[in-house]
PDB file of C-alpha atoms in Angstrom:
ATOM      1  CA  UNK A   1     -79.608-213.205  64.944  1.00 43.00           C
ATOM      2  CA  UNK A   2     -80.242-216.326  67.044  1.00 50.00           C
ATOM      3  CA  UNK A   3     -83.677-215.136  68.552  1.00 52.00           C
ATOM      4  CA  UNK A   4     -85.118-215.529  64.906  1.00 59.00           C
ATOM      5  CA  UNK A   5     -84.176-219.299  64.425  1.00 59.00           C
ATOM      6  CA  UNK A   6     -86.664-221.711  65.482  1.00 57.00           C
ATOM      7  CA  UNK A   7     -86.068-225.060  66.822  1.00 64.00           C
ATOM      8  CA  UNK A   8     -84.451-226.378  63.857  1.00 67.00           C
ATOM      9  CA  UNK A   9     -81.970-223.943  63.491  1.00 77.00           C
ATOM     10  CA  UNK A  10     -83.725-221.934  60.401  1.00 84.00           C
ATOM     11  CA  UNK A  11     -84.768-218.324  60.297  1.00 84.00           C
ATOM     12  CA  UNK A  12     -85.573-216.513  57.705  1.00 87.00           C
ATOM     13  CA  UNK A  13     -85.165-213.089  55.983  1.00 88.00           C
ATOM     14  CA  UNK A  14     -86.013-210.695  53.447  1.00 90.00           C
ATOM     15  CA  UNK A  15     -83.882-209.560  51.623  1.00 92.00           C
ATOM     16  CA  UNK A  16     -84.222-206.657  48.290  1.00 92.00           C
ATOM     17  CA  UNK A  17     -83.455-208.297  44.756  1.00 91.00           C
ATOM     18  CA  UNK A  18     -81.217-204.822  43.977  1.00 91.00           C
ATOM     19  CA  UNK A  19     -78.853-204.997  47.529  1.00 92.00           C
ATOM     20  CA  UNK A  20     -75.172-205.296  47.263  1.00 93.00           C
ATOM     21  CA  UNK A  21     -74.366-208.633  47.459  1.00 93.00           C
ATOM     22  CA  UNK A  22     -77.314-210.053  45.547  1.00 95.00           C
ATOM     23  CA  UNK A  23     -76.541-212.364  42.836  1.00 94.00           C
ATOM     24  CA  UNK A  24     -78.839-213.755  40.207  1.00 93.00           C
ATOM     25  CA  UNK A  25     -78.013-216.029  37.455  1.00 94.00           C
ATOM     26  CA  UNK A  26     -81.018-216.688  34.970  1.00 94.00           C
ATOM     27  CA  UNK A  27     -81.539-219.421  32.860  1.00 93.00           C
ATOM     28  CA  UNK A  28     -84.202-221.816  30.284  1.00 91.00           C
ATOM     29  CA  UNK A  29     -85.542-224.983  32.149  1.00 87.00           C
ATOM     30  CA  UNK A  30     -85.749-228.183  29.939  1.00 81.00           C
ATOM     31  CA  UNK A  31     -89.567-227.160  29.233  1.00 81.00           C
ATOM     32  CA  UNK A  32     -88.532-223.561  27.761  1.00 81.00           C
ATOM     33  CA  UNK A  33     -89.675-222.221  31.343  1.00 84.00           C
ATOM     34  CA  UNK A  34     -87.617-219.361  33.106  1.00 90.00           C
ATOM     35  CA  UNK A  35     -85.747-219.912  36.681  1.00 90.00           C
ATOM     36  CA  UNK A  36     -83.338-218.211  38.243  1.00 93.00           C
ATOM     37  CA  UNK A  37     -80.603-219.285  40.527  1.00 94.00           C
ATOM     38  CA  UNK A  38     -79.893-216.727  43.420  1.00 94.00           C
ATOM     39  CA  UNK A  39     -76.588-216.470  45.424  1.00 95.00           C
ATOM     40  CA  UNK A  40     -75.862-213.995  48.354  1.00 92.00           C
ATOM     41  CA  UNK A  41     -72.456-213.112  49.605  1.00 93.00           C
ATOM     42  CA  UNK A  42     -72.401-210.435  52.341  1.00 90.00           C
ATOM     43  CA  UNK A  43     -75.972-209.004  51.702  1.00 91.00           C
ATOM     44  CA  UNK A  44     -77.799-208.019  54.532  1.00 90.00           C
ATOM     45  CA  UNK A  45     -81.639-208.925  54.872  1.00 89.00           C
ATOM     46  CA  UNK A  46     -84.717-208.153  57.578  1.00 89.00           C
ATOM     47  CA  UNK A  47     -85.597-210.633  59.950  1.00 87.00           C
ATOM     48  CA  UNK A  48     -88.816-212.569  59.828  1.00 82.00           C
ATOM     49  CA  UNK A  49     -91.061-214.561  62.162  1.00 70.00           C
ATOM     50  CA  UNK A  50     -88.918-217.136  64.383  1.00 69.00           C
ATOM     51  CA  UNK A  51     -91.584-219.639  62.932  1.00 80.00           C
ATOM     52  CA  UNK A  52     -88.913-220.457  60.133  1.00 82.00           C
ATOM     53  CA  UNK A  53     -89.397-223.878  59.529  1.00 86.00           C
ATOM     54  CA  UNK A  54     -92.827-224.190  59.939  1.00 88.00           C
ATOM     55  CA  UNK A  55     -93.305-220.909  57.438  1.00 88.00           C
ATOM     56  CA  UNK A  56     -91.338-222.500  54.625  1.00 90.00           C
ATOM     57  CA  UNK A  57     -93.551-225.591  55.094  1.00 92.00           C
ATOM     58  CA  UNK A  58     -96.456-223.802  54.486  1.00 93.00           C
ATOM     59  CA  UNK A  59     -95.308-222.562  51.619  1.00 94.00           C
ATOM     60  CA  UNK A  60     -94.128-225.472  49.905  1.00 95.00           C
ATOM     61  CA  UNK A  61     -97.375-227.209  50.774  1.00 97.00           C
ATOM     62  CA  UNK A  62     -99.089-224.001  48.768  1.00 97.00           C
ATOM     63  CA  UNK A  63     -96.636-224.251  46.223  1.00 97.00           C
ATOM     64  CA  UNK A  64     -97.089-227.481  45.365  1.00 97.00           C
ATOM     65  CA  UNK A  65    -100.929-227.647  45.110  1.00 98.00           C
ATOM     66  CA  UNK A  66    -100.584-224.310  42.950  1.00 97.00           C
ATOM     67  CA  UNK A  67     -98.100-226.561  40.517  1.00 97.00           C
ATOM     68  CA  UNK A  68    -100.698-229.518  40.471  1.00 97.00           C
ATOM     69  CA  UNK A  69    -103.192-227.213  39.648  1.00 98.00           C
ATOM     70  CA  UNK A  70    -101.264-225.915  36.730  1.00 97.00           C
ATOM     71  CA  UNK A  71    -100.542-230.047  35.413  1.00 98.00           C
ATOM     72  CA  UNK A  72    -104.474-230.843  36.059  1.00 98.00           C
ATOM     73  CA  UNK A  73    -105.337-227.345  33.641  1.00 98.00           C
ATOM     74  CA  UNK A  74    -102.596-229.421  30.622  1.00 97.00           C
ATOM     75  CA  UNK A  75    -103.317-232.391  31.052  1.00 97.00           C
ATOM     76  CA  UNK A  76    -107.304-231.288  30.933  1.00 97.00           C
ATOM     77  CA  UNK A  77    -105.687-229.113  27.633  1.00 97.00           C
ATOM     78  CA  UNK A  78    -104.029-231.655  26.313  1.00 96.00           C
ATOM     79  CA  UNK A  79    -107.140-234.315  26.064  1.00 96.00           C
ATOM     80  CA  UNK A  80    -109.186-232.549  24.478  1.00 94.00           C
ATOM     81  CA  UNK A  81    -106.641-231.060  21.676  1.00 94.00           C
ATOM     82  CA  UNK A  82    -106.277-235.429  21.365  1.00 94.00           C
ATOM     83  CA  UNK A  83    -109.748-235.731  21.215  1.00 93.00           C
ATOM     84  CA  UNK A  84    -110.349-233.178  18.343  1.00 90.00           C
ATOM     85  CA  UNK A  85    -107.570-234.409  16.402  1.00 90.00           C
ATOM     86  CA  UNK A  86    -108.518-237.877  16.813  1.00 90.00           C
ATOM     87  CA  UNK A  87    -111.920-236.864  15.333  1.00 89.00           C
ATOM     88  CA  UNK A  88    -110.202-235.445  12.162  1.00 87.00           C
ATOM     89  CA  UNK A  89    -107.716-237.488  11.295  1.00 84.00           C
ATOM     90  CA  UNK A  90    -108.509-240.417   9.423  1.00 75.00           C
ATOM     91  CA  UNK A  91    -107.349-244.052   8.524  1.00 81.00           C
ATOM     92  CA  UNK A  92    -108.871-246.758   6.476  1.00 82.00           C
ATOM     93  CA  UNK A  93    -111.658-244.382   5.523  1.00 80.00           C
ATOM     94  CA  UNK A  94    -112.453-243.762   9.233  1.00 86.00           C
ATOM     95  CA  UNK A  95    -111.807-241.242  11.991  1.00 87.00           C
ATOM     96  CA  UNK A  96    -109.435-242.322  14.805  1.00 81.00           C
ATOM     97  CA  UNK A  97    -111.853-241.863  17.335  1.00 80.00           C
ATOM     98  CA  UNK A  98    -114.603-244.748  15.523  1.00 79.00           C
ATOM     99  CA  UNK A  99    -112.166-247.267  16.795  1.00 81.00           C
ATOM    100  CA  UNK A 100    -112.466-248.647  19.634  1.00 87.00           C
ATOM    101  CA  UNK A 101    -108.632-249.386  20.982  1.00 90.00           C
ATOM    102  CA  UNK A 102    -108.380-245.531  20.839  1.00 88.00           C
ATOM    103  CA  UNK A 103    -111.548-244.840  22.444  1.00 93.00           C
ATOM    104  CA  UNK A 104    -110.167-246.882  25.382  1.00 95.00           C
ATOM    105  CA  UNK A 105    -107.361-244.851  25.503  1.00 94.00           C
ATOM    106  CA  UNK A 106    -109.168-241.700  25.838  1.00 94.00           C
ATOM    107  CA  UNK A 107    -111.039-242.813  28.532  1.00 96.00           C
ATOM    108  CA  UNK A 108    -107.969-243.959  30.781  1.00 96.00           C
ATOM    109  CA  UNK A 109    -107.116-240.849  29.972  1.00 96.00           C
ATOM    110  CA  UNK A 110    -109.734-238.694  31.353  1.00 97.00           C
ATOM    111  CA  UNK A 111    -109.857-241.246  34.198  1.00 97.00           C
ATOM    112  CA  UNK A 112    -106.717-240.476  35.289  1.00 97.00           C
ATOM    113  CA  UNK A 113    -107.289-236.845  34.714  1.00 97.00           C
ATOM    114  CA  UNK A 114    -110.312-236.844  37.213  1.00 98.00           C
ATOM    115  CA  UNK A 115    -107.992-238.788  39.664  1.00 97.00           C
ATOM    116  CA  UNK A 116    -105.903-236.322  39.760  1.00 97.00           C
ATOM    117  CA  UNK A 117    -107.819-233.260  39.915  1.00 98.00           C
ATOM    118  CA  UNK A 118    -110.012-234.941  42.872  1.00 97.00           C
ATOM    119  CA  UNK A 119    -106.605-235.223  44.812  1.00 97.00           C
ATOM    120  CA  UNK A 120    -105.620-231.706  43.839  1.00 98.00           C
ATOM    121  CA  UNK A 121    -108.991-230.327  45.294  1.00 98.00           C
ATOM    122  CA  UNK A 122    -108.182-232.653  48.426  1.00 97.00           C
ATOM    123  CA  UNK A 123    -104.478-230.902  49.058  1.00 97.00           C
ATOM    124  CA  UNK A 124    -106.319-227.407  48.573  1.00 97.00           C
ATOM    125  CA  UNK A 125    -108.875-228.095  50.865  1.00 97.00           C
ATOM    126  CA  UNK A 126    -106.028-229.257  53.673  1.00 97.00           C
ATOM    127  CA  UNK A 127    -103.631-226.137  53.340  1.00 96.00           C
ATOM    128  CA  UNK A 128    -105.046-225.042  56.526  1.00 95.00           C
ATOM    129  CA  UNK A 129    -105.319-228.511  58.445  1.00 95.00           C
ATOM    130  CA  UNK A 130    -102.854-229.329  61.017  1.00 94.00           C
ATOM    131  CA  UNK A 131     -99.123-229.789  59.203  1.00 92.00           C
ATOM    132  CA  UNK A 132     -99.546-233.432  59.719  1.00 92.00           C
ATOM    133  CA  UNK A 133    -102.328-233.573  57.748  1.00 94.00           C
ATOM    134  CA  UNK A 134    -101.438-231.065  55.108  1.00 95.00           C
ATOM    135  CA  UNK A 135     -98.234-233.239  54.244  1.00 94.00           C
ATOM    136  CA  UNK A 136    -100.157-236.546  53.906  1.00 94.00           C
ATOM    137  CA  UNK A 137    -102.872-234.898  51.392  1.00 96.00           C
ATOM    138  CA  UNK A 138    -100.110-232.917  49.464  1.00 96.00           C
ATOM    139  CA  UNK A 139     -98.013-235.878  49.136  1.00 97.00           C
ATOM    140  CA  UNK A 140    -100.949-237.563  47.646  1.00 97.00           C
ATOM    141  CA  UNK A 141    -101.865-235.249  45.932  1.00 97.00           C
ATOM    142  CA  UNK A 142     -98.026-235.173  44.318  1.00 97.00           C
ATOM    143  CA  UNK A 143     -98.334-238.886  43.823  1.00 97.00           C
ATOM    144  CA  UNK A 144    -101.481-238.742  41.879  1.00 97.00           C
ATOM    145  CA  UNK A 145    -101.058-235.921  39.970  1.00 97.00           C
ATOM    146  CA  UNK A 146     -96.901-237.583  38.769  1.00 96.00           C
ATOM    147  CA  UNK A 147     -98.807-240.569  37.683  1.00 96.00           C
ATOM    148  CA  UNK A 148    -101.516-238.723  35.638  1.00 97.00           C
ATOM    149  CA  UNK A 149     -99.358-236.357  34.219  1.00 96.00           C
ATOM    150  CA  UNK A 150     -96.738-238.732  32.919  1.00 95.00           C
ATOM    151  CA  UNK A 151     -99.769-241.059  31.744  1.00 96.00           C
ATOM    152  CA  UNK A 152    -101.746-238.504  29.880  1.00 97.00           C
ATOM    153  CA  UNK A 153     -98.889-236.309  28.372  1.00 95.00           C
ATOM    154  CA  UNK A 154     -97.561-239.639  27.011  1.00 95.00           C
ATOM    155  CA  UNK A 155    -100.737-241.067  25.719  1.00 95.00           C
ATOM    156  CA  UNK A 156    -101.440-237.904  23.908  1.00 95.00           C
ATOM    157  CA  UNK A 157     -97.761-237.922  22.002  1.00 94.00           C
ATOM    158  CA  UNK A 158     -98.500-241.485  21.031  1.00 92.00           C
ATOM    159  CA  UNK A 159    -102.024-240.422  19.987  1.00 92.00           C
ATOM    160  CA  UNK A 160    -100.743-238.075  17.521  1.00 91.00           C
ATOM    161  CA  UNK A 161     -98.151-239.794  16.535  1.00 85.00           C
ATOM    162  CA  UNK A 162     -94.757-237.811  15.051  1.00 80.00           C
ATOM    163  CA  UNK A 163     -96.908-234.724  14.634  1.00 80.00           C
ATOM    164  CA  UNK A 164     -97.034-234.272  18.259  1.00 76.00           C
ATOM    165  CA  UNK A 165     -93.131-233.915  18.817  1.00 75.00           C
ATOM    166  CA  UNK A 166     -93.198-231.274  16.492  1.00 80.00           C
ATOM    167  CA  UNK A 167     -91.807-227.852  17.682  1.00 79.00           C
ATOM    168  CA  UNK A 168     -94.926-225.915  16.122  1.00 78.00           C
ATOM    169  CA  UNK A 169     -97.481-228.412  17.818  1.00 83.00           C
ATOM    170  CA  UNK A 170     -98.288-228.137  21.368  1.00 90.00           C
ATOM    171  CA  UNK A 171     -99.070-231.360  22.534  1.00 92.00           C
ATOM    172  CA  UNK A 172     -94.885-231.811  22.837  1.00 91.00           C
ATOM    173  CA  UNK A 173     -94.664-228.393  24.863  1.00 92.00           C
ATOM    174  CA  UNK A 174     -97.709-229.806  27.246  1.00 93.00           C
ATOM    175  CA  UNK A 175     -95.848-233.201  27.486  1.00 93.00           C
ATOM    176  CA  UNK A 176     -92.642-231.543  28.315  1.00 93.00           C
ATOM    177  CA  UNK A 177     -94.040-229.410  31.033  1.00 94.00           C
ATOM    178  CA  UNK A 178     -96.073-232.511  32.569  1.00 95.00           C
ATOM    179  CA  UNK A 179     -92.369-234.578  33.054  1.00 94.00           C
ATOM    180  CA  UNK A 180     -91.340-231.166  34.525  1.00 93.00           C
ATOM    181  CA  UNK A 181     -94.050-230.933  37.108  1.00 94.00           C
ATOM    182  CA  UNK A 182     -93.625-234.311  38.035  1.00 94.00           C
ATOM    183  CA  UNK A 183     -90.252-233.865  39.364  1.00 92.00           C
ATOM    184  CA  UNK A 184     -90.575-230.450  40.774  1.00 92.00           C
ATOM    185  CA  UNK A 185     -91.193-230.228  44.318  1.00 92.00           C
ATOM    186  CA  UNK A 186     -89.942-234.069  44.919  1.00 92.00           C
ATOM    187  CA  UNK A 187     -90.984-236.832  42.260  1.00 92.00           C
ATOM    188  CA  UNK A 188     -93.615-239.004  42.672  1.00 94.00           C
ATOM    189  CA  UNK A 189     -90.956-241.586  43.853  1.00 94.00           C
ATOM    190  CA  UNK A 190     -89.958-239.495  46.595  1.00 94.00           C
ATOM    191  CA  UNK A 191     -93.531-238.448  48.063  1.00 96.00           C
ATOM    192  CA  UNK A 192     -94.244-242.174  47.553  1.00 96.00           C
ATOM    193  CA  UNK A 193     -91.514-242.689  50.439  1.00 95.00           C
ATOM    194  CA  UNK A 194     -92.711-239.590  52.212  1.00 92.00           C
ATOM    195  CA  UNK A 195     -96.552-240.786  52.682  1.00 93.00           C
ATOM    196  CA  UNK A 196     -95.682-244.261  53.367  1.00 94.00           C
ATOM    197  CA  UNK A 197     -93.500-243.283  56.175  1.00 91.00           C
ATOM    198  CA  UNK A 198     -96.008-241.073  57.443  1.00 88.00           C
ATOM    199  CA  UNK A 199     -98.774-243.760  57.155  1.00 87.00           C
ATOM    200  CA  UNK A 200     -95.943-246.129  59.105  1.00 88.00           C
ATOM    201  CA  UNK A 201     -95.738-243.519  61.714  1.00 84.00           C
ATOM    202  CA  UNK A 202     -99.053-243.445  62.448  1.00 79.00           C
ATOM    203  CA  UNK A 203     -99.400-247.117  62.894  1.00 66.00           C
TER     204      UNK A 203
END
């Protein structure tokens, strides 16, 4: 159906999970998440708005911000669980937390948490800005939010020390989601190039 592509050449459709043709191969992502990998071959689908391009932008742009949120809500998680255990656990007759090396740490930490959650308020606040706009604030939003999570989720592992790679701990299962989020939906590497071309655009 030509009339539903837009300029780019994309259209899309829906199409029922259940229809003949429908193929759907699920599987465990490095993180113990679930995904699914989808494969049609003959199956017929509805028609959508022409608007294809510009529709799956949109989305990705929500997507994205709805990911961040979820690394900002761990990495928030995943402070304070160092910040209690730092409090109990003790060497040379003193908490963690009295000294001051680690107290230093804790702060980057929550610096870089705030960084990122400001820039994740910022992308949410320009989901319905023009799609210029949208794309620069996602992409930093991506950027800061890769940084922090990859920061913090490794700060907190060394924090613990071998304790926190432990299967029954969490701190490991909150690190291994963080590395996930930073690659999903293009790494920080890749939004790097994205917002710098943008910014070059612009000049």
């Amino acid at each position: 159906c030509d009339s539903t592509r837009d300029e780019s050449g994309i259209a899309l459709y829906l199409v029922d999970s259940d229809a003949p043709g429908v193929e759907r191969r699920d599987y465990r992502l490095a993180d113990g998440a679930r995904a699914s990998e989808i494969s049609f071959k003959g199956a017929k689908g509805e028609p959508l708005a022409a608007d294809g391009f510009a529709a799956i932008d949109r989305a990705y742009a929500h997507a994205l911000v709805i990911l961040s949120a979820e690394a900002v809500g761990a990495m928030d998680r995943a402070l304070w669980i160092t910040r209690d255990y730092l409090k109990t656990r003790k060497q040379f007759g003193k908490t963690l937390n009295e000294f001051q090396v680690l107290q230093h740490r804790m702060a980057d930490m929550l610096t870089e948490l705030e960084l990122a959650r400001s820039g994740m308020f910022r992308a949410l606040g320009q989901l319905d800005a023009p799609a210029a706009e949208r794309r620069r604030a996602v992409s930093a939003c991506k950027i800061q939010i890769g940084k922090a999570a990859r920061f913090v989720g490794a700060q907190a592992i060394q924090l613990h020390g071998g304790i926190g790679v432990t299967e029954e701990y969490s701190i490991g299962h909150y690190f291994k989601r963080l590395v996930f989020i930073e690659s999903a939906f293009g790494s920080t590497a890749r939004h790097t190039k994205i917002l710098a071309e943008a910014i070059r655009a612009e000049a």
